[in-house]
């Protein structure tokens, strides 16, 4: 039986980053990669806090040339309802940042992580699935598909929505679904995006364009399932025309550059994010619709919390209650982000007039009141950042008026 300190199950973005971070802390880590699925053609926008973490891990310099800055985020009410909200623009310069974050293709980061993981001396990769996971008070015992036996002090579940780690830890979930499907694609456009992301709110959900390098953008188009099926059958030319019409030709002529992918939308949250010698990160812990660039950013905050806890006392073994400590550290952040994304998505779907009034009024207040807008921008970039800066910001405004 091979003895290690930490076993990370799942080699997606969250799992690979977690394994690399823990190994660079000095822990002996095994990454149970399992078989790789089809190449991920989606893109991800990482906010400033996540980018700074990748930089600390030595990954950002290699990723930066292939990422595009996200400097302006605007919301446009594209519904045909009686009460429509005014357009709202969020500019990173308003809160002293050159960019809220950066957008890049998931496959680009995965390739970079594969190279970094392979070169890390404290990290061993097993290209096998975990056949059996036994979590005991005195240790974690794993048997891989090829019969390899491992013993660890801690197991990190980064193995997705159907997590075997979560099941082995006896942690249940709350799950829900939406009458929506996300159609995901990249497209070329004739006018420059100027590092601006535009989110059109429509009755079926958001239509979100995010800048990529050169005159390219990624798109997440949330529609009803039957409409998604129709869009997936369109020719490249017809789909390009549909995207251009939906954007009101904001970026000029549109040309879809590759076949789209479709993802049914659902939500899930584990009832706990850790127990005993097991912790859950990424989609093993939480999953929700691709709204507001929150998914991978929330997963990276899982990794940051895990990294910090694992590095507190390197001279002693990982304690038996590590998972319980991790759970307490992650509850508030995960609950608030999950609830806010769910609320925003349901407000778009609701035809109930009072709900539409509240949503429109909220966007109007954000547009009109810069202190509140700044607070929301800072919170979107890093939880707690806005509330910490709010008293100082009010003081500066009072002094300026005097």
Coordinates of C-alpha atoms in Angstrom, one line a residue:
X1 CA 0.0 0.0 0.0
X2 CA 1.4 3.4 -1.0
X3 CA 1.3 6.1 1.8
X4 CA 0.6 9.7 0.9
X5 CA -0.7 12.7 2.8
X6 CA -3.5 13.9 0.5
X7 CA -5.4 12.2 -2.3
X8 CA -7.3 14.5 -4.8
X9 CA -9.9 12.7 -6.8
X10 CA -10.7 14.4 -10.1
X11 CA -8.4 16.1 -12.5
X12 CA -10.6 18.9 -13.8
X13 CA -9.7 22.5 -13.3
X14 CA -10.5 22.6 -9.6
X15 CA -8.9 19.3 -8.8
X16 CA -5.7 20.0 -10.7
X17 CA -5.3 23.4 -9.2
X18 CA -5.9 22.0 -5.7
X19 CA -3.4 19.1 -6.2
X20 CA -0.8 21.5 -7.4
X21 CA -1.3 24.1 -4.6
X22 CA -1.2 21.4 -1.9
X23 CA 2.0 19.8 -3.4
X24 CA 3.7 23.2 -3.5
X25 CA 2.8 23.6 0.2
X26 CA 5.1 20.6 0.7
X27 CA 2.4 18.0 1.1
X28 CA 2.8 14.6 -0.5
X29 CA -0.2 14.4 -2.9
X30 CA -1.7 11.9 -5.3
X31 CA -4.0 13.1 -8.1
X32 CA -6.5 10.4 -9.1
X33 CA -7.2 11.6 -12.6
X34 CA -9.4 8.9 -14.0
X35 CA -10.3 8.8 -17.7
X36 CA -10.5 12.2 -19.4
X37 CA -13.8 13.2 -21.1
X38 CA -14.1 15.1 -24.4
X39 CA -12.1 18.3 -24.8
X40 CA -13.9 21.1 -22.9
X41 CA -14.7 23.9 -25.4
X42 CA -16.2 26.2 -22.9
X43 CA -14.5 29.4 -21.6
X44 CA -14.2 30.8 -18.1
X45 CA -13.9 34.3 -16.8
X46 CA -11.7 34.4 -13.7
X47 CA -12.0 37.5 -11.4
X48 CA -9.1 39.5 -10.0
X49 CA -8.9 37.4 -6.7
X50 CA -8.7 34.2 -8.7
X51 CA -6.1 35.6 -11.1
X52 CA -3.9 36.7 -8.1
X53 CA -4.1 33.2 -6.8
X54 CA -3.0 31.7 -10.1
X55 CA -0.1 34.2 -10.1
X56 CA 1.0 33.0 -6.6
X57 CA 1.0 29.4 -8.0
X58 CA 3.2 30.5 -10.9
X59 CA 0.6 29.9 -13.5
X60 CA -0.5 33.3 -14.6
X61 CA 2.5 34.3 -16.7
X62 CA 2.0 31.4 -19.0
X63 CA -1.8 31.9 -19.2
X64 CA -1.8 35.7 -19.6
X65 CA -0.9 35.8 -23.3
X66 CA -3.9 33.6 -24.1
X67 CA -6.4 35.5 -21.9
X68 CA -8.5 38.6 -22.6
X69 CA -9.1 41.4 -20.1
X70 CA -12.6 42.0 -18.9
X71 CA -12.7 45.7 -18.1
X72 CA -16.4 46.6 -18.6
X73 CA -19.5 44.5 -17.8
X74 CA -22.9 45.8 -19.0
X75 CA -26.4 44.5 -18.4
X76 CA -29.1 45.2 -21.1
X77 CA -32.7 44.4 -20.5
X78 CA -33.6 42.5 -23.7
X79 CA -37.1 41.4 -22.5
X80 CA -40.3 42.6 -24.1
X81 CA -42.1 43.1 -20.8
X82 CA -44.0 46.1 -19.6
X83 CA -41.4 47.0 -16.9
X84 CA -37.9 47.1 -18.3
X85 CA -34.7 48.0 -16.5
X86 CA -32.3 50.7 -17.7
X87 CA -28.9 49.5 -19.1
X88 CA -26.2 49.3 -16.3
X89 CA -22.4 49.5 -17.0
X90 CA -19.8 48.3 -14.5
X91 CA -16.3 49.6 -15.2
X92 CA -13.3 48.2 -13.4
X93 CA -11.6 51.6 -13.4
X94 CA -14.3 52.8 -11.0
X95 CA -12.8 50.6 -8.3
X96 CA -9.2 51.0 -9.2
X97 CA -8.7 47.9 -11.2
X98 CA -7.4 47.6 -14.8
X99 CA -9.7 44.7 -15.3
X100 CA -12.3 42.8 -13.3
X101 CA -10.7 39.6 -14.5
X102 CA -9.7 37.7 -17.6
X103 CA -11.5 35.3 -20.0
X104 CA -9.9 32.3 -21.6
X105 CA -10.7 28.8 -23.0
X106 CA -10.9 26.0 -20.4
X107 CA -8.8 23.8 -22.6
X108 CA -5.9 26.3 -22.5
X109 CA -5.8 26.3 -18.7
X110 CA -6.1 22.5 -18.5
X111 CA -3.1 22.1 -20.9
X112 CA -1.1 24.4 -18.7
X113 CA -2.1 22.6 -15.5
X114 CA -1.2 19.2 -17.0
X115 CA 2.3 20.4 -17.7
X116 CA 2.7 22.0 -14.2
X117 CA 1.3 18.8 -12.5
X118 CA 3.7 16.6 -14.5
X119 CA 6.7 18.7 -13.4
X120 CA 5.7 18.9 -9.6
X121 CA 8.0 16.6 -7.5
X122 CA 5.5 16.3 -4.6
X123 CA 2.7 15.1 -6.8
X124 CA 2.0 11.7 -8.3
X125 CA -0.7 11.3 -11.0
X126 CA -2.7 8.1 -11.3
X127 CA -4.6 7.8 -14.6
X128 CA -7.1 5.5 -13.0
X129 CA -10.5 6.0 -11.5
X130 CA -11.0 5.4 -7.8
X131 CA -12.7 2.1 -7.5
X132 CA -13.3 2.1 -3.8
X133 CA -13.0 4.9 -1.1
X134 CA -13.0 4.0 2.6
X135 CA -13.0 7.0 4.9
X136 CA -12.1 6.0 8.5
X137 CA -11.3 8.2 11.6
X138 CA -7.6 7.0 11.4
X139 CA -7.1 7.4 7.6
X140 CA -8.5 7.1 4.1
X141 CA -8.0 3.9 2.1
X142 CA -8.4 3.9 -1.7
X143 CA -8.3 1.2 -4.2
X144 CA -7.9 2.3 -7.8
X145 CA -9.4 0.6 -10.9
X146 CA -6.1 -1.1 -11.6
X147 CA -5.8 -2.5 -8.1
X148 CA -3.4 0.1 -6.7
X149 CA -3.9 0.6 -3.0
X150 CA -3.3 4.0 -1.4
X151 CA -3.5 5.3 2.2
X152 CA -4.0 9.0 2.9
X153 CA -4.6 11.4 5.8
X154 CA -7.2 13.4 3.7
X155 CA -9.2 12.9 0.6
X156 CA -10.3 15.8 -1.6
X157 CA -13.4 15.2 -3.7
X158 CA -13.2 17.2 -7.0
X159 CA -15.0 14.5 -8.9
X160 CA -18.1 16.4 -10.1
X161 CA -21.8 16.4 -9.4
X162 CA -22.0 12.6 -9.1
X163 CA -19.1 12.6 -6.6
X164 CA -18.0 9.1 -5.3
X165 CA -16.0 10.9 -2.6
X166 CA -19.2 12.7 -1.4
X167 CA -21.1 9.4 -1.3
X168 CA -18.2 7.7 0.6
X169 CA -18.3 10.5 3.2
X170 CA -22.0 10.0 3.7
X171 CA -22.9 13.6 2.6
X172 CA -26.2 14.2 1.0
X173 CA -27.2 16.9 -1.5
X174 CA -30.0 19.3 -2.4
X175 CA -30.7 19.3 -6.1
X176 CA -33.0 21.4 -8.3
X177 CA -33.5 21.9 -12.0
X178 CA -34.4 24.8 -14.3
X179 CA -36.5 24.7 -17.5
X180 CA -33.4 26.0 -19.4
X181 CA -30.5 24.9 -21.5
X182 CA -27.3 26.8 -22.1
X183 CA -26.0 26.9 -25.6
X184 CA -22.3 27.6 -25.6
X185 CA -20.2 28.7 -28.5
X186 CA -17.4 31.1 -29.7
X187 CA -17.8 33.6 -32.5
X188 CA -15.9 36.1 -34.5
X189 CA -17.2 39.7 -35.0
X190 CA -16.3 42.6 -37.3
X191 CA -16.3 45.3 -34.6
X192 CA -14.0 45.3 -31.6
X193 CA -15.3 44.3 -28.2
X194 CA -13.1 46.8 -26.4
X195 CA -12.8 44.3 -23.5
X196 CA -16.5 44.7 -22.7
X197 CA -18.8 41.9 -21.8
X198 CA -22.6 42.3 -22.4
X199 CA -25.3 40.4 -20.7
X200 CA -28.7 40.6 -22.3
X201 CA -31.5 39.7 -19.9
X202 CA -34.3 37.9 -21.8
X203 CA -37.4 36.0 -20.7
X204 CA -35.7 32.6 -21.1
X205 CA -32.5 33.6 -19.2
X206 CA -29.3 35.5 -19.9
X207 CA -27.5 35.9 -23.2
X208 CA -23.9 36.6 -22.2
X209 CA -21.1 37.7 -24.5
X210 CA -17.6 37.7 -23.0
X211 CA -14.5 38.9 -24.9
X212 CA -11.7 36.6 -26.1
X213 CA -8.5 37.5 -27.8
X214 CA -8.6 39.5 -31.0
X215 CA -12.1 40.0 -32.4
X216 CA -13.4 36.8 -30.8
X217 CA -16.0 36.4 -28.0
X218 CA -17.5 33.5 -26.2
X219 CA -21.3 33.2 -25.7
X220 CA -23.6 31.5 -23.2
X221 CA -27.1 31.7 -24.5
X222 CA -29.7 30.4 -22.0
X223 CA -33.0 29.3 -23.7
X224 CA -35.8 26.8 -23.2
X225 CA -34.8 23.2 -24.0
X226 CA -36.8 23.0 -27.3
X227 CA -35.3 26.3 -28.5
X228 CA -31.8 24.9 -27.7
X229 CA -32.6 21.8 -29.8
X230 CA -33.6 24.1 -32.7
X231 CA -30.4 26.2 -32.4
X232 CA -28.2 23.1 -32.3
X233 CA -29.7 22.0 -35.7
X234 CA -29.0 25.3 -37.5
X235 CA -26.2 25.7 -40.0
X236 CA -23.2 27.8 -39.0
X237 CA -24.5 30.7 -41.2
X238 CA -28.0 30.6 -39.8
X239 CA -26.7 30.4 -36.2
X240 CA -24.4 33.3 -36.9
X241 CA -27.3 35.4 -38.1
X242 CA -29.4 34.4 -35.0
X243 CA -26.6 35.5 -32.7
X244 CA -26.1 38.8 -34.5
X245 CA -29.9 39.5 -34.4
X246 CA -30.0 38.7 -30.6
X247 CA -27.1 41.2 -30.1
X248 CA -28.8 43.9 -32.1
X249 CA -25.6 43.9 -34.2
X250 CA -23.7 45.4 -31.3
X251 CA -20.5 43.8 -32.5
X252 CA -21.2 44.1 -36.2
X253 CA -21.2 41.0 -38.5
X254 CA -21.0 37.7 -36.5
X255 CA -19.4 34.4 -37.7
X256 CA -19.8 31.4 -35.4
X257 CA -16.3 29.7 -35.4
X258 CA -17.1 26.2 -34.2
X259 CA -20.0 23.8 -33.4
X260 CA -22.0 24.8 -30.3
X261 CA -22.4 22.7 -27.2
X262 CA -25.6 22.5 -25.1
X263 CA -25.8 22.0 -21.3
X264 CA -29.1 21.5 -19.4
X265 CA -29.2 23.8 -16.4
X266 CA -29.6 22.5 -12.9
X267 CA -28.4 23.4 -9.4
X268 CA -26.9 21.3 -6.6
X269 CA -25.4 21.9 -3.2
X270 CA -24.0 19.4 -0.7
X271 CA -25.5 19.6 2.8
X272 CA -21.9 19.8 4.0
X273 CA -18.6 20.7 2.3
X274 CA -16.5 18.4 4.5
X275 CA -16.6 15.8 7.1
X276 CA -13.8 14.1 9.1
X277 CA -11.0 13.3 6.7
X278 CA -12.9 14.3 3.5
X279 CA -13.5 17.7 1.9
X280 CA -15.5 18.6 -1.2
X281 CA -14.6 21.3 -3.8
X282 CA -15.9 22.5 -7.1
X283 CA -18.9 20.7 -8.5
X284 CA -18.7 17.9 -6.0
X285 CA -19.7 20.6 -3.5
X286 CA -21.9 23.0 -5.5
X287 CA -23.2 23.6 -9.0
X288 CA -25.4 26.3 -10.5
X289 CA -26.2 28.1 -13.8
X290 CA -23.4 30.0 -15.6
X291 CA -24.5 33.4 -14.5
X292 CA -22.3 36.2 -13.3
X293 CA -19.0 34.3 -13.8
X294 CA -19.3 32.7 -10.4
X295 CA -18.8 29.0 -11.0
X296 CA -15.0 28.4 -11.2
X297 CA -14.3 31.5 -9.1
X298 CA -16.3 29.9 -6.2
X299 CA -14.4 26.6 -6.8
X300 CA -11.1 28.4 -6.6
X301 CA -12.1 30.0 -3.3
X302 CA -12.7 26.4 -2.1
X303 CA -9.1 25.6 -3.2
X304 CA -7.8 28.8 -1.4
X305 CA -9.5 27.8 1.8
X306 CA -8.2 24.2 1.5
X307 CA -4.7 25.5 0.8
X308 CA -4.7 27.8 3.8
X309 CA -6.0 25.1 6.2
X310 CA -3.5 22.5 4.9
X311 CA -0.6 24.9 5.3
X312 CA -1.3 26.0 8.9
X313 CA 0.9 23.4 10.6
X314 CA 3.1 21.5 8.2
X315 CA 4.9 19.7 11.0
X316 CA 1.9 17.6 12.1
X317 CA -0.3 15.2 10.2
X318 CA -3.6 16.3 8.7
X319 CA -6.0 16.3 11.7
X320 CA -9.0 13.9 11.9
X321 CA -11.5 16.9 11.9
X322 CA -10.0 18.7 8.9
X323 CA -13.2 18.2 6.9
X324 CA -15.3 19.8 9.6
X325 CA -13.0 22.8 9.8
X326 CA -13.2 23.2 6.0
X327 CA -17.0 22.9 6.1
X328 CA -17.3 25.8 8.6
X329 CA -14.9 28.0 6.6
X330 CA -16.9 27.6 3.3
X331 CA -20.6 27.6 4.4
X332 CA -21.4 31.3 4.2
X333 CA -19.6 32.0 0.9
X334 CA -21.2 29.0 -0.9
X335 CA -24.7 29.6 0.5
X336 CA -24.8 33.3 -0.4
X337 CA -23.4 32.8 -3.9
X338 CA -25.7 29.9 -4.7
X339 CA -28.7 31.8 -3.4
X340 CA -27.9 35.0 -5.3
X341 CA -27.4 33.2 -8.7
X342 CA -30.6 31.2 -8.2
X343 CA -32.6 34.4 -7.3
X344 CA -31.3 36.3 -10.3
X345 CA -32.1 33.4 -12.7
X346 CA -35.6 32.9 -11.3
X347 CA -36.3 36.6 -11.4
X348 CA -35.7 36.5 -15.2
X349 CA -38.0 33.6 -15.6
X350 CA -40.8 35.0 -13.5
X351 CA -43.8 36.6 -15.2
X352 CA -45.1 37.9 -11.8
X353 CA -45.3 41.6 -12.1
X354 CA -44.0 42.5 -8.5
X355 CA -40.9 40.4 -9.2
X356 CA -40.3 42.3 -12.4
X357 CA -40.7 45.6 -10.6
X358 CA -38.2 44.7 -7.9
X359 CA -35.7 43.5 -10.5
X360 CA -36.1 46.6 -12.6
X361 CA -35.9 48.9 -9.6
X362 CA -32.7 47.2 -8.3
X363 CA -30.9 47.7 -11.7
X364 CA -32.1 51.3 -11.8
X365 CA -30.6 51.9 -8.3
X366 CA -27.3 50.4 -9.3
X367 CA -27.2 52.6 -12.4
X368 CA -28.0 55.8 -10.4
X369 CA -26.0 55.3 -7.2
X370 CA -22.3 54.9 -7.7
X371 CA -21.4 54.0 -4.0
X372 CA -23.8 51.0 -4.2
X373 CA -22.5 50.1 -7.7
X374 CA -18.9 50.2 -6.4
X375 CA -19.9 48.0 -3.4
X376 CA -21.4 45.4 -5.7
X377 CA -18.4 45.4 -8.1
X378 CA -16.0 44.8 -5.2
X379 CA -18.1 42.0 -3.8
X380 CA -18.3 40.4 -7.2
X381 CA -14.5 40.5 -7.6
X382 CA -13.8 39.2 -4.0
X383 CA -16.4 38.5 -1.2
X384 CA -15.9 40.9 1.7
X385 CA -13.9 43.3 -0.3
X386 CA -16.8 45.7 -0.9
X387 CA -17.9 45.8 2.7
X388 CA -14.4 46.3 4.0
X389 CA -13.9 49.3 1.6
X390 CA -17.4 50.8 2.1
X391 CA -16.6 52.9 5.3
X392 CA -13.4 54.3 3.8
X393 CA -15.3 55.1 0.5
X394 CA -18.0 57.0 2.4
X395 CA -15.4 58.9 4.4
X396 CA -13.6 60.0 1.2
X397 CA -16.9 61.2 -0.4
X398 CA -17.8 63.2 2.7
X399 CA -14.4 64.8 2.8
X400 CA -14.6 65.6 -1.0
X401 CA -17.9 67.3 -0.5
X402 CA -16.6 69.4 2.4

